[in-house]
CSV table of C-alpha atoms in Angstrom, one decimal:
chain,number,residue,atom,x,y,z
G,210,MET,CA,0.0,0.0,0.0
G,211,GLU,CA,1.4,3.4,-0.9
G,212,LEU,CA,2.1,5.9,1.8
G,213,HIS,CA,-0.6,8.4,0.9
G,214,SER,CA,-3.1,5.5,0.8
G,215,LEU,CA,-2.1,4.5,4.3
G,216,ASN,CA,-2.5,8.1,5.5
G,217,HIS,CA,-5.8,8.4,3.8
G,218,TYR,CA,-6.9,5.1,5.3
G,219,ALA,CA,-5.9,6.4,8.8
G,220,TYR,CA,-8.0,9.5,8.4
G,221,LYS,CA,-11.0,7.8,7.1
G,222,HIS,CA,-11.0,5.3,10.0
G,223,ASN,CA,-10.1,7.8,12.7
G,224,TYR,CA,-12.6,6.3,15.2
G,225,LEU,CA,-10.0,3.5,15.7
G,226,VAL,CA,-8.0,5.8,17.9
G,227,ASN,CA,-5.2,3.4,19.0
G,228,PHE,CA,-4.9,1.8,15.6
G,229,SER,CA,-4.7,5.1,13.8
G,230,MET,CA,-2.2,6.5,16.3
G,231,THR,CA,0.1,3.4,15.8
G,232,LEU,CA,-0.4,3.8,12.0
G,233,SER,CA,0.5,7.5,12.3
G,234,ALA,CA,3.7,6.7,14.1
G,235,LEU,CA,4.5,4.2,11.4
G,236,ILE,CA,3.8,6.7,8.7
G,237,PHE,CA,5.8,9.3,10.5
G,238,ASN,CA,8.8,7.0,10.8
G,239,PHE,CA,8.5,5.8,7.2
G,240,SER,CA,8.3,9.4,5.9
G,241,LYS,CA,11.2,10.5,8.1
G,242,ALA,CA,13.3,7.7,6.6
G,243,GLN,CA,12.3,9.0,3.1
G,244,ASN,CA,12.7,12.6,4.1
G,245,ARG,CA,9.1,13.4,3.3
G,246,LYS,CA,7.5,16.2,5.1
G,247,LEU,CA,4.1,15.5,6.4
G,248,SER,CA,3.7,18.3,9.0
G,249,GLY,CA,1.5,21.3,8.6
G,250,GLY,CA,-1.9,22.6,9.5
G,251,ILE,CA,-3.2,22.3,6.0
G,252,THR,CA,-1.8,19.5,3.8
G,253,CYS,CA,-3.1,17.7,0.7
G,254,ARG,CA,-2.0,15.7,-2.3
G,255,GLY,CA,-3.4,17.0,-5.5
G,256,LEU,CA,-6.8,18.6,-6.0
G,257,ARG,CA,-8.9,18.1,-9.1
G,258,ILE,CA,-9.8,21.4,-10.9
G,259,GLN,CA,-12.3,21.7,-13.6
G,260,GLU,CA,-13.0,24.9,-15.6
G,261,VAL,CA,-16.6,25.6,-16.6
G,262,SER,CA,-17.2,28.3,-19.2
G,263,MET,CA,-20.7,29.4,-20.2
G,264,ALA,CA,-21.5,32.1,-22.7
G,265,GLY,CA,-22.2,35.4,-21.0
G,266,LYS,CA,-21.2,34.2,-17.6
G,267,ALA,CA,-18.0,34.5,-15.6
G,268,LYS,CA,-15.5,31.7,-15.8
G,269,GLU,CA,-16.0,29.2,-13.0
G,270,LEU,CA,-13.5,26.8,-11.4
G,271,ILE,CA,-14.8,23.7,-9.6
G,272,ILE,CA,-12.3,22.4,-7.0
G,273,THR,CA,-12.7,19.0,-5.5
G,274,GLY,CA,-10.6,16.7,-3.4
G,275,ASP,CA,-9.4,15.8,0.1
G,276,VAL,CA,-7.6,18.3,2.3
G,277,ASN,CA,-6.1,17.4,5.7
G,278,ILE,CA,-6.4,19.7,8.6
G,279,THR,CA,-4.2,18.9,11.6
G,280,LEU,CA,-4.6,20.7,14.9
G,281,LYS,CA,-1.9,19.9,17.5
G,282,VAL,CA,-3.0,19.9,21.1
G,283,LEU,CA,-0.5,20.9,23.8
G,284,GLU,CA,-1.8,20.0,27.3
G,285,LEU,CA,-0.3,22.4,29.8
G,286,THR,CA,-2.5,21.9,32.9
G,287,THR,CA,-1.2,21.6,36.4
G,288,SER,CA,-3.3,18.7,37.7
G,289,GLY,CA,-3.6,16.7,34.4
G,290,ALA,CA,-6.4,16.3,31.9
G,291,PRO,CA,-8.1,12.9,32.4
G,292,LYS,CA,-10.8,13.6,29.8
G,293,LEU,CA,-8.4,15.0,27.2
G,294,ASN,CA,-8.8,12.1,24.7
G,295,MET,CA,-12.6,12.3,24.8
G,296,MET,CA,-12.6,16.1,24.4
G,297,MET,CA,-10.2,15.9,21.5
G,298,LYS,CA,-12.3,13.2,19.8
G,299,TYR,CA,-15.5,15.3,20.2
G,300,THR,CA,-13.7,18.5,18.9
G,301,GLU,CA,-12.3,16.6,16.0
G,302,GLN,CA,-15.7,15.4,14.9
G,303,ASN,CA,-17.3,18.8,15.6
G,304,ILE,CA,-14.8,20.7,13.4
G,305,ALA,CA,-15.2,18.1,10.6
G,306,ASN,CA,-19.0,18.5,10.8
G,307,LYS,CA,-18.9,22.2,10.7
G,308,LEU,CA,-16.6,22.3,7.7
G,309,LYS,CA,-18.8,20.1,5.6
G,310,GLY,CA,-20.6,21.6,2.7
G,311,GLU,CA,-20.1,23.2,-0.7
G,312,THR,CA,-19.4,27.0,-1.0
G,313,MET,CA,-19.0,29.5,-3.8
G,314,ASP,CA,-16.5,32.4,-3.9
G,315,TYR,CA,-17.4,35.1,-6.5
G,316,GLY,CA,-14.9,37.3,-8.4
G,317,LEU,CA,-11.7,35.9,-6.9
G,318,VAL,CA,-8.4,37.1,-8.3
G,319,LEU,CA,-6.3,34.1,-9.1
G,320,SER,CA,-3.9,33.0,-11.8
G,321,ASP,CA,-5.1,32.0,-15.3
G,322,TYR,CA,-5.9,28.3,-15.4
G,323,ASP,CA,-4.7,26.4,-18.4
G,324,THR,CA,-7.1,23.5,-18.9
G,325,LYS,CA,-4.9,21.7,-21.4
G,326,ALA,CA,-1.8,21.8,-19.2
G,327,ASN,CA,-4.0,21.3,-16.1
G,328,LYS,CA,-2.2,24.0,-14.1
G,329,PHE,CA,-2.3,27.7,-13.2
G,330,ASN,CA,0.0,30.1,-15.0
G,331,LYS,CA,1.2,32.1,-12.0
G,332,ASN,CA,2.2,35.2,-14.0
G,333,ILE,CA,-1.2,35.9,-15.6
G,334,PRO,CA,-3.9,37.2,-13.3
G,335,ALA,CA,-7.5,36.1,-13.9
G,336,ILE,CA,-10.8,36.5,-12.2
G,337,TYR,CA,-12.9,33.4,-11.4
G,338,ASN,CA,-15.9,32.3,-9.6
G,339,VAL,CA,-14.7,29.3,-7.5
G,340,ARG,CA,-16.9,26.5,-6.3
G,341,TYR,CA,-15.3,24.5,-3.4
G,342,LYS,CA,-16.3,20.9,-3.0
G,343,ILE,CA,-13.6,20.0,-0.5
G,344,ASN,CA,-13.7,17.0,1.8
G,345,TYR,CA,-11.8,18.2,5.0
G,346,LEU,CA,-10.2,15.3,6.9
G,347,VAL,CA,-9.7,16.8,10.4
G,348,ARG,CA,-7.4,15.4,12.9
G,349,LEU,CA,-6.5,16.5,16.5
G,350,GLU,CA,-3.1,15.2,17.6
G,351,GLN,CA,-1.7,15.5,21.1
G,352,VAL,CA,1.9,16.7,21.4
G,353,LYS,CA,4.0,16.5,24.6
G,354,THR,CA,6.9,18.8,23.8
G,355,LEU,CA,7.5,21.9,21.7
G,356,SER,CA,9.9,19.9,19.5
G,357,GLN,CA,6.8,18.1,18.1
G,358,LEU,CA,5.5,21.4,16.9
G,359,SER,CA,6.4,22.6,13.4
G,360,ASN,CA,6.2,26.3,12.5
G,361,ASN,CA,3.4,25.6,10.0
G,362,ASP,CA,1.2,23.7,12.5
G,363,PHE,CA,-2.1,24.9,14.0
G,364,VAL,CA,-2.0,24.6,17.8
G,365,LEU,CA,-4.5,24.5,20.6
G,366,ALA,CA,-3.0,25.0,24.1
G,367,ILE,CA,-4.9,23.7,27.1
G,368,VAL,CA,-4.2,25.9,30.2
G,369,ASP,CA,-5.4,26.2,33.8
G,370,ARG,CA,-6.7,29.7,33.6
G,371,ILE,CA,-6.8,32.8,31.5
G,372,GLY,CA,-6.7,36.0,33.5
G,373,LEU,CA,-7.5,38.5,30.7
G,374,LYS,CA,-11.0,39.8,30.9
G,375,THR,CA,-12.9,42.9,29.9
G,376,ASP,CA,-15.9,42.7,32.2
G,377,LYS,CA,-17.5,40.6,35.0
G,378,TYR,CA,-17.3,37.4,32.9
G,379,ALA,CA,-14.4,34.9,33.4
G,380,THR,CA,-12.5,33.9,30.2
G,381,GLY,CA,-12.7,30.4,28.8
G,382,GLY,CA,-10.7,30.9,25.6
G,383,LEU,CA,-8.4,33.4,24.0
G,384,THR,CA,-7.2,33.6,20.4
G,385,ALA,CA,-6.0,36.4,18.1
G,386,HIS,CA,-7.8,37.0,14.8
G,387,GLY,CA,-6.7,34.7,12.0
G,388,ASP,CA,-3.6,33.7,14.0
G,389,VAL,CA,-2.1,30.8,15.9
G,390,PRO,CA,-2.2,29.7,18.7
G,391,ALA,CA,-5.7,29.0,20.0
G,392,THR,CA,-6.1,28.5,23.8
G,393,VAL,CA,-8.8,27.2,26.1
G,394,THR,CA,-9.0,26.4,29.8
G,395,TYR,CA,-9.3,22.7,30.6
G,396,ASN,CA,-12.2,23.0,33.1
G,397,GLU,CA,-14.3,25.2,30.8
G,398,TRP,CA,-13.6,23.0,27.8
G,399,CYS,CA,-15.0,20.0,29.8
G,400,LYS,CA,-18.1,22.0,30.7
G,401,TYR,CA,-18.6,23.6,27.2
G,402,PRO,CA,-17.2,21.1,24.7
G,403,ASN,CA,-17.7,23.4,21.7
G,404,ILE,CA,-15.3,26.1,22.9
G,405,ALA,CA,-12.2,24.5,21.4
G,406,THR,CA,-13.9,24.5,18.0
G,407,HIS,CA,-14.9,28.1,18.6
G,408,GLU,CA,-11.3,29.1,19.3
G,409,PHE,CA,-9.9,27.2,16.3
G,410,PHE,CA,-12.4,28.9,14.1
G,411,HIS,CA,-10.9,32.2,15.2
G,412,THR,CA,-7.6,30.9,13.8
G,413,LEU,CA,-9.5,30.3,10.5
G,414,GLY,CA,-10.5,34.0,10.5
G,415,LEU,CA,-14.0,34.0,12.0
G,416,PRO,CA,-14.8,36.8,14.5
G,417,ASP,CA,-16.9,36.7,17.7
G,418,LEU,CA,-20.6,37.4,17.3
G,419,SER,CA,-22.8,39.3,19.7
G,420,GLY,CA,-26.5,40.1,20.0
G,421,LYS,CA,-29.5,38.0,21.0
G,422,SER,CA,-30.1,36.8,17.4
G,423,ASN,CA,-26.7,35.2,17.3
G,424,SER,CA,-26.9,33.3,20.6
G,425,ASN,CA,-27.3,29.9,18.9
G,426,ASN,CA,-24.2,30.5,16.8
G,427,LEU,CA,-20.9,28.7,17.6
G,428,MET,CA,-19.1,32.0,17.4
G,429,PHE,CA,-21.3,33.7,20.0
G,430,GLU,CA,-19.1,35.6,22.4
G,431,ILE,CA,-20.5,33.8,25.5
G,432,ALA,CA,-19.9,30.1,25.9
G,433,SER,CA,-22.9,27.8,26.0
G,434,LYS,CA,-23.6,24.0,25.8
G,435,THR,CA,-26.0,24.5,23.0
G,436,ASN,CA,-24.7,27.2,20.6
G,437,ASN,CA,-23.1,25.3,17.8
G,438,LEU,CA,-24.5,26.7,14.5
G,439,VAL,CA,-22.2,27.9,11.7
G,440,SER,CA,-23.7,30.0,8.9
G,441,ASN,CA,-23.1,29.5,5.2
G,442,LYS,CA,-21.3,32.8,5.1
G,443,GLU,CA,-19.0,31.7,7.9
G,444,LEU,CA,-18.3,28.4,6.1
G,445,ALA,CA,-17.5,30.3,2.9
G,446,ASN,CA,-15.1,32.5,4.8
G,447,MET,CA,-13.3,29.5,6.4
G,448,ASN,CA,-13.1,27.8,3.0
G,449,ALA,CA,-11.6,30.9,1.6
G,450,TYR,CA,-9.0,31.0,4.4
G,451,LEU,CA,-8.1,27.3,4.0
G,452,MET,CA,-8.0,27.3,0.2
G,453,GLU,CA,-6.4,30.7,-0.2
G,454,ASP,CA,-3.3,29.3,-1.7
G,455,VAL,CA,-5.2,27.2,-4.2
G,456,VAL,CA,-2.7,27.9,-7.0
G,457,SER,CA,0.1,26.2,-5.0
G,458,ILE,CA,-2.3,23.6,-3.5
G,459,SER,CA,-3.2,22.4,-7.0
G,460,GLU,CA,0.4,21.7,-7.9
G,461,GLY,CA,0.6,18.4,-6.0
G,462,ASN,CA,1.9,17.7,-2.5
G,463,TYR,CA,1.1,20.8,-0.4
G,464,SER,CA,1.9,22.0,3.1
G,465,ASN,CA,0.9,25.5,4.1
G,466,GLN,CA,3.5,28.2,4.7
G,467,SER,CA,5.0,29.0,8.1
G,468,PHE,CA,2.8,30.5,10.8
G,469,ASN,CA,5.8,30.9,13.0
G,470,THR,CA,3.8,28.7,15.5
G,471,VAL,CA,6.4,28.0,18.2
G,472,LYS,CA,7.5,31.6,18.6
G,473,LYS,CA,4.0,32.8,18.6
G,474,LEU,CA,2.9,30.3,21.2
G,475,ARG,CA,5.8,31.2,23.4
G,476,ASN,CA,5.0,34.9,23.1
G,477,PHE,CA,1.3,34.5,23.5
G,478,LEU,CA,1.5,32.3,26.7
G,479,ASN,CA,4.2,34.5,28.3
G,480,ASN,CA,2.5,37.8,27.5
G,481,PRO,CA,1.6,39.0,31.1
G,482,THR,CA,-1.5,41.0,29.8
G,483,ASN,CA,-3.1,37.7,28.8
G,484,GLY,CA,-2.8,36.3,32.3
G,485,PHE,CA,-2.3,32.6,31.4
G,486,LYS,CA,-1.8,30.2,34.3
G,487,TYR,CA,-0.3,26.9,33.2
G,488,ASN,CA,2.2,24.3,34.1
G,489,LYS,CA,5.5,25.8,32.9
G,490,ALA,CA,7.3,22.5,33.5
G,491,LYS,CA,5.3,21.0,30.6
G,492,PHE,CA,6.2,23.9,28.3
G,493,ARG,CA,9.5,22.5,27.1
K,251,MET,CA,-30.1,117.7,37.0
K,252,ASP,CA,-28.8,115.3,39.6
K,253,LEU,CA,-32.0,113.2,39.1
K,254,ASN,CA,-31.3,113.2,35.3
K,255,THR,CA,-27.7,112.1,35.9
K,256,ILE,CA,-28.9,109.3,38.2
K,257,LYS,CA,-31.5,108.2,35.6
K,258,LEU,CA,-28.9,108.1,32.8
K,259,SER,CA,-26.4,106.2,35.0
K,260,LEU,CA,-29.1,103.7,36.0
K,261,GLY,CA,-30.1,103.4,32.3
K,262,ASN,CA,-26.5,102.8,31.3
K,263,LEU,CA,-26.1,100.3,34.0
K,264,LEU,CA,-29.3,98.5,32.9
K,265,MET,CA,-28.1,98.5,29.3
K,266,ILE,CA,-24.7,97.0,30.4
K,267,LEU,CA,-26.4,94.4,32.5
K,268,PHE,CA,-28.8,93.6,29.5
K,269,PHE,CA,-25.9,93.1,27.0
K,270,THR,CA,-23.8,91.2,29.5
K,271,ALA,CA,-26.7,88.8,30.2
K,272,GLY,CA,-27.3,88.5,26.4
K,273,CYS,CA,-23.7,87.6,25.8
K,274,ILE,CA,-23.7,85.1,28.7
K,275,ASN,CA,-26.9,83.5,27.3
K,276,LYS,CA,-25.4,83.4,23.8
K,277,THR,CA,-22.2,81.8,25.1
K,278,LYS,CA,-24.3,79.2,26.9
K,279,VAL,CA,-26.3,78.5,23.7
K,280,ASN,CA,-23.0,78.1,21.8
K,281,ASP,CA,-21.7,75.7,24.4
K,282,HIS,CA,-24.9,73.8,24.2
K,283,THR,CA,-24.7,73.5,20.4
K,284,ASP,CA,-21.1,72.3,20.7
K,285,THR,CA,-22.0,69.7,23.2
K,286,ASN,CA,-24.9,68.5,20.9
K,287,SER,CA,-22.6,68.3,17.9
K,288,ALA,CA,-20.1,66.3,19.9
K,289,ILE,CA,-22.8,63.9,21.0
K,290,THR,CA,-24.2,63.4,17.5
K,291,ASP,CA,-20.8,62.9,16.0
K,292,THR,CA,-20.2,59.6,17.6
K,293,CYS,CA,-19.1,56.7,15.5
K,294,LYS,CA,-18.3,53.7,17.6
K,295,LEU,CA,-15.3,51.8,16.2
K,296,SER,CA,-15.8,48.1,16.3
K,297,PHE,CA,-13.5,45.4,14.9
K,298,ASN,CA,-16.4,43.1,14.3
K,299,LYS,CA,-18.4,45.8,12.5
K,300,GLY,CA,-15.3,46.4,10.3
K,301,TYR,CA,-15.0,42.7,9.6
K,302,GLU,CA,-18.6,42.6,8.5
K,303,ILE,CA,-18.2,45.5,6.1
K,304,GLY,CA,-14.9,44.0,4.8
K,305,SER,CA,-16.6,40.6,4.4
K,306,ASN,CA,-19.6,42.1,2.5
K,307,ILE,CA,-17.2,43.9,0.1
K,308,SER,CA,-15.0,40.8,0.0
K,309,CYS,CA,-11.7,42.5,0.4
K,310,ARG,CA,-10.0,39.0,0.5
K,311,SER,CA,-11.0,38.3,-3.1
K,312,CYS,CA,-8.2,40.7,-4.2
K,313,HIS,CA,-6.1,41.2,-1.0
K,314,ALA,CA,-4.7,37.9,0.3
K,315,GLN,CA,-5.0,37.2,4.0
K,316,SER,CA,-1.7,35.4,4.1
K,317,GLU,CA,1.7,36.8,3.3
K,318,GLN,CA,1.7,35.6,-0.3
K,319,ARG,CA,0.6,38.1,-2.9
K,320,ASN,CA,-1.7,37.0,-5.8
K,321,ALA,CA,-0.9,37.2,-9.5
K,322,LEU,CA,-2.2,40.7,-9.8
K,323,ASN,CA,0.5,41.7,-7.2
K,324,LEU,CA,-2.0,43.6,-5.0
K,325,PRO,CA,-0.9,44.3,-1.4
K,326,THR,CA,-1.9,41.7,1.2
K,327,MET,CA,-4.2,42.6,4.1
K,328,ARG,CA,-1.2,42.7,6.4
K,329,GLU,CA,0.6,45.1,4.1
K,330,LEU,CA,-2.5,47.3,4.0
K,331,SER,CA,-2.7,47.2,7.8
K,332,ARG,CA,0.9,48.6,8.0
K,333,MET,CA,-0.2,51.7,6.0
K,334,ASP,CA,-1.0,55.0,7.8
K,335,SER,CA,-4.7,55.2,8.7
K,336,LEU,CA,-5.0,58.6,7.0
K,337,LYS,CA,-3.4,57.3,3.9
K,338,LEU,CA,-5.7,54.3,4.0
K,339,SER,CA,-8.8,56.4,4.3
K,340,ASN,CA,-7.8,59.0,1.8
K,341,PHE,CA,-6.4,56.9,-1.0
K,342,LEU,CA,-7.5,53.3,-0.5
K,343,PHE,CA,-11.1,53.9,-1.3
K,344,ILE,CA,-10.7,56.0,-4.5
K,345,THR,CA,-7.4,56.5,-6.1
K,346,LYS,CA,-5.6,53.2,-5.6
K,347,HIS,CA,-8.6,51.1,-6.7
K,348,LYS,CA,-9.1,53.1,-9.9
K,349,LYS,CA,-5.7,51.9,-11.1
K,350,ASN,CA,-7.2,48.4,-11.6
K,351,LEU,CA,-10.4,49.4,-13.3
K,352,ASP,CA,-9.2,48.1,-16.7
K,353,PHE,CA,-8.6,44.7,-15.2
K,354,PHE,CA,-11.9,44.5,-13.4
K,355,LYS,CA,-14.1,46.0,-16.1
K,356,ASP,CA,-15.2,42.5,-17.4
K,357,SER,CA,-16.1,41.3,-13.9
K,358,PRO,CA,-19.4,42.9,-12.9
K,359,ILE,CA,-19.1,41.7,-9.3
K,360,SER,CA,-15.7,43.3,-8.9
K,361,MET,CA,-17.0,46.6,-10.3
K,362,LEU,CA,-19.9,46.4,-7.9
K,363,ARG,CA,-17.6,45.9,-5.0
K,364,LEU,CA,-15.5,48.9,-6.0
K,365,LYS,CA,-18.6,51.0,-6.2
K,366,ARG,CA,-19.7,49.7,-2.8
K,367,ILE,CA,-16.4,50.8,-1.3
K,368,ASP,CA,-16.9,54.4,-2.5
K,369,SER,CA,-20.5,54.5,-1.3
K,370,LEU,CA,-19.7,53.6,2.3
K,371,SER,CA,-20.8,56.0,4.9
K,372,GLU,CA,-18.2,57.9,6.9
K,373,CYS,CA,-18.7,55.7,9.9
K,374,ASP,CA,-18.5,52.5,7.9
K,375,ARG,CA,-15.4,53.8,6.3
K,376,LYS,CA,-13.8,54.4,9.7
K,377,ASN,CA,-14.8,51.0,10.9
K,378,LEU,CA,-13.3,49.4,7.8
K,379,VAL,CA,-10.0,51.3,8.3
K,380,HIS,CA,-10.1,50.2,12.0
K,381,PHE,CA,-10.5,46.6,10.9
K,382,ILE,CA,-7.7,46.8,8.4
K,383,LYS,CA,-5.4,48.4,11.0
K,384,GLU,CA,-6.1,45.8,13.6
K,385,TYR,CA,-4.8,43.1,11.2
K,386,SER,CA,-1.2,43.9,12.3
K,387,ARG,CA,-2.2,44.5,15.9
K,388,THR,CA,-3.4,40.8,16.4
K,389,HIS,CA,-6.9,41.6,17.7
K,390,LYS,CA,-7.7,39.2,20.6
K,391,TYR,CA,-11.0,37.4,21.0
K,392,ILE,CA,-12.0,36.7,24.6
K,393,LEU,CA,-14.5,33.9,25.1
K,394,LYS,CA,-16.7,34.7,28.0
K,395,ILE,CA,-18.0,32.1,30.5
K,396,PRO,CA,-21.5,32.6,31.9
K,397,ASN,CA,-21.6,33.9,35.5
K,398,ASP,CA,-23.0,30.8,37.2
K,399,THR,CA,-19.8,28.9,36.4
K,400,THR,CA,-17.4,31.7,36.9
K,401,ILE,CA,-14.1,30.6,38.5
K,402,LYS,CA,-13.4,32.3,41.8
């Protein structure tokens, strides 16, 4: 079985936690021996692109294929996280469910697509309507040390407490707009299982929502056990973030560019204004 | 004679008092007007509002969110955010966009977006500039926890 088939198999059968973890380790070692890079928040191996032209209408590209999203979880609590695996599994499924669905992006500035050569000509700009039919294969992976984090990884840090607040409410999660890392407090994550998905979606560029009409939305600014809706517009915005580098993605094996993850995580957690309380012995 | 002098003095005094009172009242009216204009000229800057405006215009269709420029070589969102606010508000909406009209003329949706930018209200414009500027300031989102479970 080829390496990418093994990888694909592992993602498709991710409910077999132990098996897939063993398989991941096997794939990792195999790739290491072959010097093949697998790390990165967004990775994929070749998307299918089809150009559709209709008289009097704007040119349309239909993009289909599998894209892997890996979110690395760094547990930094003082008294341990006994429910961590369960919470990770729930969040993995929740993120995958919320990213399901077809979206359309109108009037996108890309490079000209050569249908005969089946590739983009990077030097010639062109405007397309783009239809995304992407199957996102989401995976949460626990890491124990900073050395297991690459600079192009997404990361979710699990901490004891976040001191930063603007009003009477305590804080359960903190993330900067469109940036890594995302953070949640362990106790609040256990009480409100959707908050890790909420924080990760800030990484994918979604803002907080306020107002009573948005109280059922996942991105509502106050945590709840029931708010878990994602609008089509939000899905379209996340698709646009994940597929922004579609010209490079279409060329074959793809890993996203550096987010400078390790440095950003270090700065974010050690910024005194954020007021993080976490087990510093685990941050190594 | 003395009585006339007293009458004139009193009259002058009354006139002075009348004008002084008039001026004080006028000053008060002016102050009141200034306060009113200060109150009505409030445009609350909000990152989320700016995001909403930017999302409706779809800035990201032309200006990449990542560091990589697109084929048209337009500045990325982060590059825009490093520009001076005044420069952004003065030139971004009109002059700079007009440079690309030839390229966009066959794309009705792009033309519509450009028109939409120019028709933004002053407050919406300020919010959009605020949103763009926050791109390089790493705007933080704080997830609030309901009071009943607040950690003490």
